[in-house]
Short mmCIF file of C-alpha atoms and ligand atoms in Angstrom, two decimals:
data_model
loop_
_atom_site.label_atom_id
_atom_site.label_comp_id
_atom_site.label_asym_id
_atom_site.label_seq_id
_atom_site.Cartn_x
_atom_site.Cartn_y
_atom_site.Cartn_z
CA MET A 10 -114.66 20.62 -76.40
CA ARG A 11 -114.47 17.82 -74.17
CA ARG A 12 -116.10 14.70 -75.72
CA SER A 13 -117.06 11.60 -74.17
CA GLY A 14 -118.10 8.28 -75.36
CA THR A 15 -118.17 7.61 -79.06
CA GLU A 16 -117.71 10.25 -81.84
CA ARG A 17 -119.46 10.38 -85.01
CA ALA A 18 -115.96 11.08 -87.28
CA ASP A 19 -115.12 7.16 -87.39
CA GLY A 20 -118.66 6.17 -88.17
CA ASN A 21 -120.06 5.42 -84.76
CA LEU A 22 -122.69 7.09 -82.54
CA ASP A 23 -122.34 10.64 -81.52
CA GLY A 24 -123.91 10.36 -78.11
CA ARG A 25 -123.39 13.73 -76.97
CA GLU A 26 -125.66 14.99 -80.08
CA LEU A 27 -128.05 12.57 -78.55
CA ILE A 28 -127.80 14.35 -75.37
CA ARG A 29 -128.07 17.59 -76.84
CA TYR A 30 -131.66 16.80 -78.46
CA ALA A 31 -132.89 14.57 -75.46
CA THR A 32 -132.38 17.73 -73.50
CA LEU A 33 -134.71 19.74 -75.66
CA ALA A 34 -137.48 17.52 -74.27
CA ALA A 35 -139.95 19.17 -72.32
CA SER A 36 -139.90 19.23 -68.75
CA SER A 37 -142.27 19.75 -65.63
CA HIS A 38 -141.34 23.56 -64.63
CA ASN A 39 -138.36 23.52 -67.31
CA THR A 40 -136.53 21.77 -64.62
CA GLN A 41 -134.29 19.63 -66.81
CA PRO A 42 -134.33 16.95 -64.15
CA TRP A 43 -132.15 14.28 -65.73
CA LYS A 44 -128.65 13.71 -65.89
CA PHE A 45 -127.20 11.29 -68.81
CA ARG A 46 -123.99 8.34 -68.95
CA ILE A 47 -122.82 7.47 -71.57
CA ARG A 48 -121.51 3.61 -72.52
CA LYS A 49 -120.67 1.48 -75.59
CA ASP A 50 -123.93 0.25 -76.36
CA ARG A 51 -126.71 2.66 -74.47
CA ILE A 52 -127.03 6.35 -72.80
CA THR A 53 -128.78 5.92 -69.24
CA ILE A 54 -130.95 8.81 -68.60
CA LEU A 55 -130.62 9.14 -64.48
CA PRO A 56 -133.12 11.31 -62.68
CA ASP A 57 -131.77 14.34 -60.88
CA PHE A 58 -133.57 14.23 -57.59
CA SER A 59 -132.15 17.64 -56.67
CA ARG A 60 -134.32 19.32 -59.20
CA ARG A 61 -137.63 17.65 -57.97
CA CYS A 62 -140.82 20.07 -57.47
CA PRO A 63 -142.37 18.47 -53.92
CA VAL A 64 -145.22 20.50 -53.60
CA VAL A 65 -146.70 20.04 -57.73
CA ASP A 66 -145.54 16.41 -58.05
CA PRO A 67 -145.09 14.79 -54.81
CA ASP A 68 -144.28 11.41 -56.46
CA ASP A 69 -142.38 12.53 -58.84
CA SER A 70 -144.73 11.52 -61.95
CA HIS A 71 -143.57 14.56 -63.77
CA LEU A 72 -140.26 14.28 -63.01
CA PHE A 73 -140.16 10.68 -64.78
CA LYS A 74 -142.31 11.92 -67.52
CA SER A 75 -140.07 14.26 -68.10
CA LEU A 76 -137.33 11.40 -68.37
CA GLY A 77 -139.81 9.91 -70.98
CA CYS A 78 -140.25 13.15 -73.18
CA ALA A 79 -136.26 13.05 -73.18
CA ALA A 80 -135.81 9.33 -74.24
CA GLU A 81 -138.61 9.83 -76.83
CA ASN A 82 -136.61 12.71 -78.34
CA MET A 83 -133.35 10.62 -78.38
CA ILE A 84 -135.27 7.61 -80.21
CA HIS A 85 -135.81 9.85 -82.94
CA ALA A 86 -132.32 11.25 -83.38
CA ALA A 87 -130.58 8.16 -82.80
CA ALA A 88 -132.51 6.90 -86.16
CA ALA A 89 -131.31 10.23 -87.83
CA GLN A 90 -127.64 8.60 -87.12
CA GLY A 91 -128.65 5.45 -88.12
CA PHE A 92 -129.62 3.54 -84.90
CA LEU A 93 -132.31 1.82 -83.53
CA ALA A 94 -132.75 2.46 -79.68
CA GLU A 95 -134.95 0.36 -77.23
CA ILE A 96 -135.88 1.56 -74.26
CA GLN A 97 -135.98 -0.28 -70.66
CA PHE A 98 -136.36 1.25 -67.33
CA ASN A 99 -133.96 -0.05 -64.79
CA PRO A 100 -135.77 -0.27 -61.19
CA ALA A 101 -132.10 -0.37 -59.58
CA GLU A 102 -131.10 2.92 -60.55
CA ASN A 103 -134.54 4.07 -61.61
CA SER A 104 -133.08 5.29 -64.99
CA VAL A 105 -134.09 4.81 -68.39
CA ASP A 106 -131.27 2.96 -70.38
CA VAL A 107 -131.56 3.61 -74.12
CA LEU A 108 -129.82 0.73 -75.90
CA LEU A 109 -128.47 1.57 -79.29
CA SER A 110 -127.75 -0.90 -82.35
CA ARG A 111 -127.07 -0.13 -85.81
CA ASP A 112 -130.15 -0.36 -88.17
CA ALA A 113 -130.08 0.02 -91.69
CA THR A 114 -133.69 0.66 -92.06
CA ALA A 115 -133.11 3.68 -89.31
CA CYS A 116 -133.20 7.14 -91.00
CA ALA A 117 -134.01 10.91 -89.95
CA THR A 118 -137.99 11.49 -89.84
CA GLU A 119 -140.40 14.72 -89.75
CA LEU A 120 -140.59 13.72 -86.07
CA TYR A 121 -136.76 13.92 -85.89
CA ARG A 122 -136.81 17.13 -87.85
CA ALA A 123 -139.57 18.47 -85.32
CA ILE A 124 -137.46 18.45 -82.27
CA THR A 125 -135.77 21.56 -82.45
CA LYS A 126 -138.85 23.27 -83.60
CA ARG A 127 -141.21 21.89 -80.24
CA GLN A 128 -142.07 24.13 -77.97
CA CYS A 129 -144.96 25.05 -75.69
CA VAL A 130 -146.69 27.70 -76.89
CA LYS A 131 -148.19 29.10 -73.82
CA THR A 132 -150.41 32.37 -75.46
CA ALA A 133 -153.65 31.98 -77.26
CA TYR A 134 -154.42 30.42 -80.43
CA ASP A 135 -156.39 31.76 -83.30
CA GLY A 136 -159.50 29.39 -82.81
CA ARG A 137 -159.01 27.32 -86.38
CA PRO A 138 -160.11 24.07 -86.38
CA VAL A 139 -157.64 20.92 -86.79
CA SER A 140 -158.85 18.76 -89.69
CA GLU A 141 -159.94 15.00 -89.30
CA THR A 142 -156.98 13.33 -90.96
CA GLU A 143 -154.38 15.74 -88.64
CA LEU A 144 -156.33 14.36 -85.63
CA GLU A 145 -155.53 11.03 -86.55
CA LYS A 146 -152.57 11.65 -86.65
CA LEU A 147 -151.86 13.29 -83.37
CA GLN A 148 -154.07 10.30 -81.99
CA LYS A 149 -151.72 7.74 -83.45
CA ALA A 150 -148.56 9.52 -82.18
CA GLY A 151 -150.01 9.60 -78.64
CA LYS A 152 -150.63 6.22 -78.29
CA GLY A 153 -148.07 3.84 -76.33
CA LYS A 154 -147.66 0.50 -74.48
CA SER A 155 -149.77 1.74 -71.61
CA VAL A 156 -151.32 5.14 -72.63
CA ARG A 157 -153.79 6.47 -74.98
CA THR A 158 -154.80 9.73 -76.20
CA ILE A 159 -158.41 11.06 -75.60
CA LEU A 160 -159.17 14.06 -77.78
CA LEU A 161 -161.81 16.80 -77.03
CA THR A 162 -162.89 19.23 -79.30
CA SER A 163 -166.69 19.75 -78.65
CA THR A 164 -167.38 23.35 -76.93
CA ALA A 165 -169.49 21.72 -74.04
CA ASP A 166 -166.25 19.42 -73.60
CA LYS A 167 -163.68 22.52 -73.43
CA ASN A 168 -166.34 24.20 -71.22
CA THR A 169 -166.03 21.70 -68.54
CA VAL A 170 -162.34 21.47 -69.17
CA THR A 171 -162.41 24.73 -68.30
CA ASP A 172 -164.24 24.67 -65.12
CA PHE A 173 -162.11 21.72 -63.51
CA VAL A 174 -159.16 23.96 -65.02
CA THR A 175 -160.22 27.12 -62.80
CA ARG A 176 -161.09 24.62 -59.73
CA GLY A 177 -157.51 23.73 -60.01
CA ASN A 178 -156.50 26.97 -60.34
CA ILE A 179 -157.95 28.00 -57.11
CA ALA A 180 -156.71 24.96 -54.81
CA GLN A 181 -153.09 25.47 -56.53
CA LEU A 182 -153.15 29.16 -56.40
CA THR A 183 -154.17 29.86 -52.97
CA ASP A 184 -151.47 27.22 -51.56
CA ARG A 185 -148.63 29.02 -50.43
CA ALA A 186 -146.22 26.12 -50.91
CA PHE A 187 -147.58 25.69 -54.37
CA ARG A 188 -146.87 29.47 -55.02
CA LYS A 189 -143.44 29.51 -53.27
CA GLU A 190 -142.25 26.56 -55.40
CA LEU A 191 -143.51 27.95 -58.79
CA ILE A 192 -142.40 31.65 -58.22
CA ASN A 193 -138.84 29.65 -57.39
CA TRP A 194 -138.92 28.33 -60.91
CA ILE A 195 -140.04 31.61 -62.29
CA ARG A 196 -136.83 33.33 -64.04
CA PHE A 197 -138.26 36.96 -64.36
CA ASN A 198 -135.90 38.36 -67.26
CA PRO A 199 -133.60 37.07 -69.61
CA ALA A 200 -130.40 37.56 -68.01
CA GLU A 201 -132.00 35.47 -65.13
CA ALA A 202 -132.72 33.30 -67.57
CA MET A 203 -129.39 32.77 -69.34
CA ARG A 204 -127.28 32.77 -66.11
CA LYS A 205 -129.71 29.69 -64.84
CA GLY A 206 -130.45 28.09 -68.07
CA ASP A 207 -133.53 26.42 -66.78
CA GLY A 208 -137.19 27.72 -65.27
CA LEU A 209 -139.89 28.95 -66.55
CA ALA A 210 -138.97 32.39 -68.42
CA GLY A 211 -141.47 35.20 -68.42
CA ARG A 212 -140.93 35.71 -72.01
CA THR A 213 -142.14 32.27 -73.06
CA SER A 214 -145.73 33.00 -72.00
CA GLY A 215 -145.71 36.90 -73.19
CA GLN A 216 -144.83 38.40 -69.76
CA PRO A 217 -142.77 41.87 -69.73
CA ALA A 218 -139.14 41.44 -68.02
CA LEU A 219 -138.46 42.81 -64.92
CA PRO A 220 -135.82 43.10 -62.81
CA THR A 221 -135.87 40.33 -60.12
CA TRP A 222 -136.22 42.14 -56.85
CA LEU A 223 -139.44 44.12 -58.37
CA ALA A 224 -140.73 41.03 -59.61
CA LYS A 225 -140.29 39.45 -56.26
CA MET A 226 -142.49 42.54 -54.55
CA ILE A 227 -145.36 42.41 -57.04
CA ILE A 228 -145.36 38.81 -58.28
CA GLY A 229 -147.97 38.53 -55.00
CA LEU A 230 -150.38 40.55 -56.39
CA VAL A 231 -150.16 39.60 -60.04
CA LEU A 232 -149.88 35.43 -59.50
CA THR A 233 -154.07 35.15 -58.66
CA HIS A 234 -156.42 32.33 -59.02
CA LYS A 235 -158.65 34.62 -60.81
CA GLY A 236 -156.60 36.09 -63.23
CA GLN A 237 -155.18 32.61 -64.01
CA ALA A 238 -158.58 31.28 -64.54
CA ARG A 239 -159.33 34.17 -66.86
CA THR A 240 -156.04 33.44 -69.11
CA ASP A 241 -156.92 30.03 -69.01
CA ALA A 242 -160.54 30.41 -70.17
CA THR A 243 -159.47 32.63 -72.93
CA ASN A 244 -156.54 30.12 -74.26
CA ILE A 245 -158.74 26.94 -74.21
CA LYS A 246 -161.33 28.87 -76.09
CA SER A 247 -158.70 29.84 -78.40
CA SER A 248 -158.16 26.00 -79.11
CA ALA A 249 -158.83 23.69 -81.42
CA GLY A 250 -159.36 20.96 -79.17
CA ILE A 251 -157.57 18.98 -75.80
CA ALA A 252 -155.63 15.95 -75.43
CA VAL A 253 -155.72 14.20 -72.53
CA PHE A 254 -153.11 11.27 -72.03
CA VAL A 255 -154.41 8.17 -70.21
CA ALA A 256 -152.69 5.27 -68.58
CA SER A 257 -153.32 2.15 -67.28
CA ARG A 258 -150.01 2.19 -65.37
CA ASP A 259 -149.53 4.77 -62.38
CA ASP A 260 -146.13 3.81 -61.59
CA LYS A 261 -142.29 4.99 -62.59
CA PRO A 262 -142.07 2.52 -66.19
CA GLY A 263 -145.69 3.89 -67.05
CA TRP A 264 -144.80 7.43 -66.29
CA VAL A 265 -141.89 7.09 -68.35
CA GLU A 266 -144.37 5.70 -71.36
CA LEU A 267 -146.28 8.30 -70.73
CA GLY A 268 -143.81 11.06 -71.50
CA ARG A 269 -142.53 9.54 -74.35
CA ALA A 270 -146.39 9.17 -75.58
CA TYR A 271 -146.79 13.11 -74.80
CA GLU A 272 -143.45 14.13 -76.99
CA ARG A 273 -144.33 12.25 -79.84
CA PHE A 274 -147.44 13.88 -79.89
CA ALA A 275 -146.07 16.95 -79.44
CA LEU A 276 -143.33 16.56 -82.25
CA GLN A 277 -146.16 15.30 -84.61
CA ALA A 278 -148.18 18.27 -83.94
CA THR A 279 -145.09 20.45 -84.46
CA ALA A 280 -144.40 18.83 -87.69
CA LEU A 281 -147.99 19.48 -88.83
CA SER A 282 -147.43 23.34 -87.73
CA ILE A 283 -150.00 22.70 -84.63
CA CYS A 284 -149.27 24.48 -81.36
CA THR A 285 -149.39 22.55 -77.90
CA ALA A 286 -149.67 23.77 -74.07
CA PHE A 287 -150.43 22.01 -70.96
CA ILE A 288 -153.23 22.80 -68.69
CA ASN A 289 -152.63 20.25 -65.95
CA GLN A 290 -154.12 21.74 -63.15
CA PRO A 291 -157.32 18.91 -62.74
CA ILE A 292 -154.39 16.18 -63.06
CA GLU A 293 -152.45 17.70 -60.49
CA VAL A 294 -154.69 18.88 -57.88
CA ARG A 295 -155.66 15.30 -56.57
CA GLU A 296 -158.96 15.63 -55.23
CA LEU A 297 -159.85 16.80 -58.56
CA ARG A 298 -158.45 13.95 -60.02
CA SER A 299 -160.68 11.15 -59.68
CA GLN A 300 -163.51 13.65 -60.40
CA PHE A 301 -161.88 14.12 -63.62
CA ASP A 302 -161.34 10.55 -64.35
CA SER A 303 -165.09 10.08 -63.75
CA TRP A 304 -166.04 12.97 -66.25
CA LEU A 305 -163.93 11.20 -68.46
CA LYS A 306 -165.59 8.02 -68.01
CA LEU A 307 -162.27 6.27 -67.02
CA GLU A 308 -162.07 2.91 -65.29
CA ALA A 309 -159.02 1.10 -65.13
CA GLU A 310 -157.15 4.05 -66.10
CA SER A 311 -156.06 7.70 -65.32
CA ALA A 312 -155.66 10.75 -66.67
CA LEU A 313 -151.86 11.55 -66.38
CA LEU A 314 -150.88 14.52 -68.55
CA MET A 315 -153.46 17.22 -70.52
CA VAL A 316 -152.75 19.84 -73.25
CA ARG A 317 -155.09 21.92 -75.10
CA PHE A 318 -153.46 22.17 -79.35
CA GLY A 319 -154.23 24.40 -82.11
CA HIS A 320 -152.95 27.07 -84.81
CA GLY A 321 -150.74 29.95 -83.15
CA SER A 322 -147.94 31.36 -83.10
CA ALA A 323 -144.15 30.48 -82.14
CA THR A 324 -142.75 32.09 -78.91
CA PRO A 325 -139.43 32.64 -77.77
CA PHE A 326 -137.73 29.10 -76.94
CA SER A 327 -136.96 28.30 -73.43
CA LEU A 328 -133.11 28.00 -72.58
CA ARG A 329 -131.42 24.77 -71.70
CA ARG A 330 -128.52 23.89 -69.81
CA PRO A 331 -124.99 23.27 -71.46
CA ILE A 332 -124.86 19.28 -71.80
CA ASP A 333 -121.47 19.35 -70.26
CA ASP A 334 -123.69 20.37 -67.14
CA VAL A 335 -125.94 17.14 -67.51
CA ILE A 336 -123.15 14.37 -68.68
CA VAL A 337 -122.20 12.39 -65.86
CA GLU A 338 -119.05 9.82 -65.94
CA ASP A 339 -118.69 6.56 -64.63
C1 LIG B 10 -144.60 16.27 -67.04
C2 LIG B 10 -144.75 17.90 -67.44
C3 LIG B 10 -145.46 18.78 -67.21
C4 LIG B 10 -146.08 20.05 -67.25
N1 LIG B 10 -146.75 20.63 -66.73
C5 LIG B 10 -146.96 21.96 -66.96
C6 LIG B 10 -148.12 22.85 -66.34
O1 LIG B 10 -149.08 22.07 -65.91
N2 LIG B 10 -148.38 24.10 -67.01
C7 LIG B 10 -147.61 24.56 -67.97
O2 LIG B 10 -148.05 25.61 -68.30
N3 LIG B 10 -146.57 23.82 -68.44
C8 LIG B 10 -146.48 22.73 -67.82
N4 LIG B 10 -145.27 21.65 -69.03
C9 LIG B 10 -144.35 22.19 -69.59
C10 LIG B 10 -143.40 22.90 -68.85
O3 LIG B 10 -143.32 24.13 -68.63
C11 LIG B 10 -142.17 23.27 -70.52
O4 LIG B 10 -142.03 21.85 -71.07
C12 LIG B 10 -140.75 23.63 -70.24
O5 LIG B 10 -141.01 25.04 -69.85
C13 LIG B 10 -139.81 23.65 -71.13
O6 LIG B 10 -140.17 24.22 -72.22
P1 LIG B 10 -140.35 23.70 -73.68
O7 LIG B 10 -141.36 22.76 -73.69
O8 LIG B 10 -141.32 25.22 -74.42
O9 LIG B 10 -139.09 23.55 -74.35
C14 LIG B 10 -145.09 20.51 -68.46
C15 LIG B 10 -144.15 19.46 -68.88
C16 LIG B 10 -143.77 18.35 -68.45
C17 LIG B 10 -142.82 17.53 -69.39
#
């Protein structure tokens, strides 16, 4: 197999292995909007703007959050190889530099071991609560430089979030451009998912496999705001709580920080056998976001991601492209 960068055989860093772990991170619509460049003392995570989603993500904020998710995985994978990783945003190329230096204290942690197990579990959970100790651990994991995590566990709060999500579903699923973009990223059967190695595989959310031509014919009838609202209401009710990631910065470095905080939260949840799944509609629909921020009583901050969490069962993993497809040479 072709190798680039330093390798572990001589005790150095295995850059390809770090990239493999980074690519297991969450990304919006599973677009995997990243490329990686390996240099001696760093790995640079570059945005792949050919994978942007201009309708749901017109300012590329989800894209940069996804780069933050990949960077966070890389930090824990580097520690497992005995390296300390420092993250720097480079505005000149809109990239995230992961600066690597040997560190005698760096070692494999429970968050590292969670990387290969983390997934968004988009099905209903079993309604059991999460303990106070676990909530504290989750909240701590979801804290970053400009980011904090608000945990909502009361029935009243979950009901209000459900209302916002329903309004978001109406706005998004009655918008032709939103539907077209979403459908473009859905992989309707395992063969299509395997061929492309990206996108939203139906089986990860419990949908039956269908031939692509048939799925495209009936998706218009199946994908409705009413149906989605019903599913989301059931899923939120079945969850132990909701985590809202709020930030004082709404710019590229801030989005990267936010993605890191979400990924850390998700890895910590995975380590505790707690599932997570996104419910971002009130954040993605601009008109709703300011109302949502007001409901959360945010002043100098804004809600930038939201997940539900609880106890559930693992679902099939979503796929990734081969790492040779995402490594760029100098
Ligand atoms: C910034 C960001 C936004 C996302 N938004 C949504 C969303 O609105 N709804 C959803 O179901 N999943 C959302 N996801 C989750 C992705 O669909 C998921 O990470 C991707 O399909 C890969 O699957 P995995 O996380 O199970 O590996 C989002 C992920 C990221 C990083």
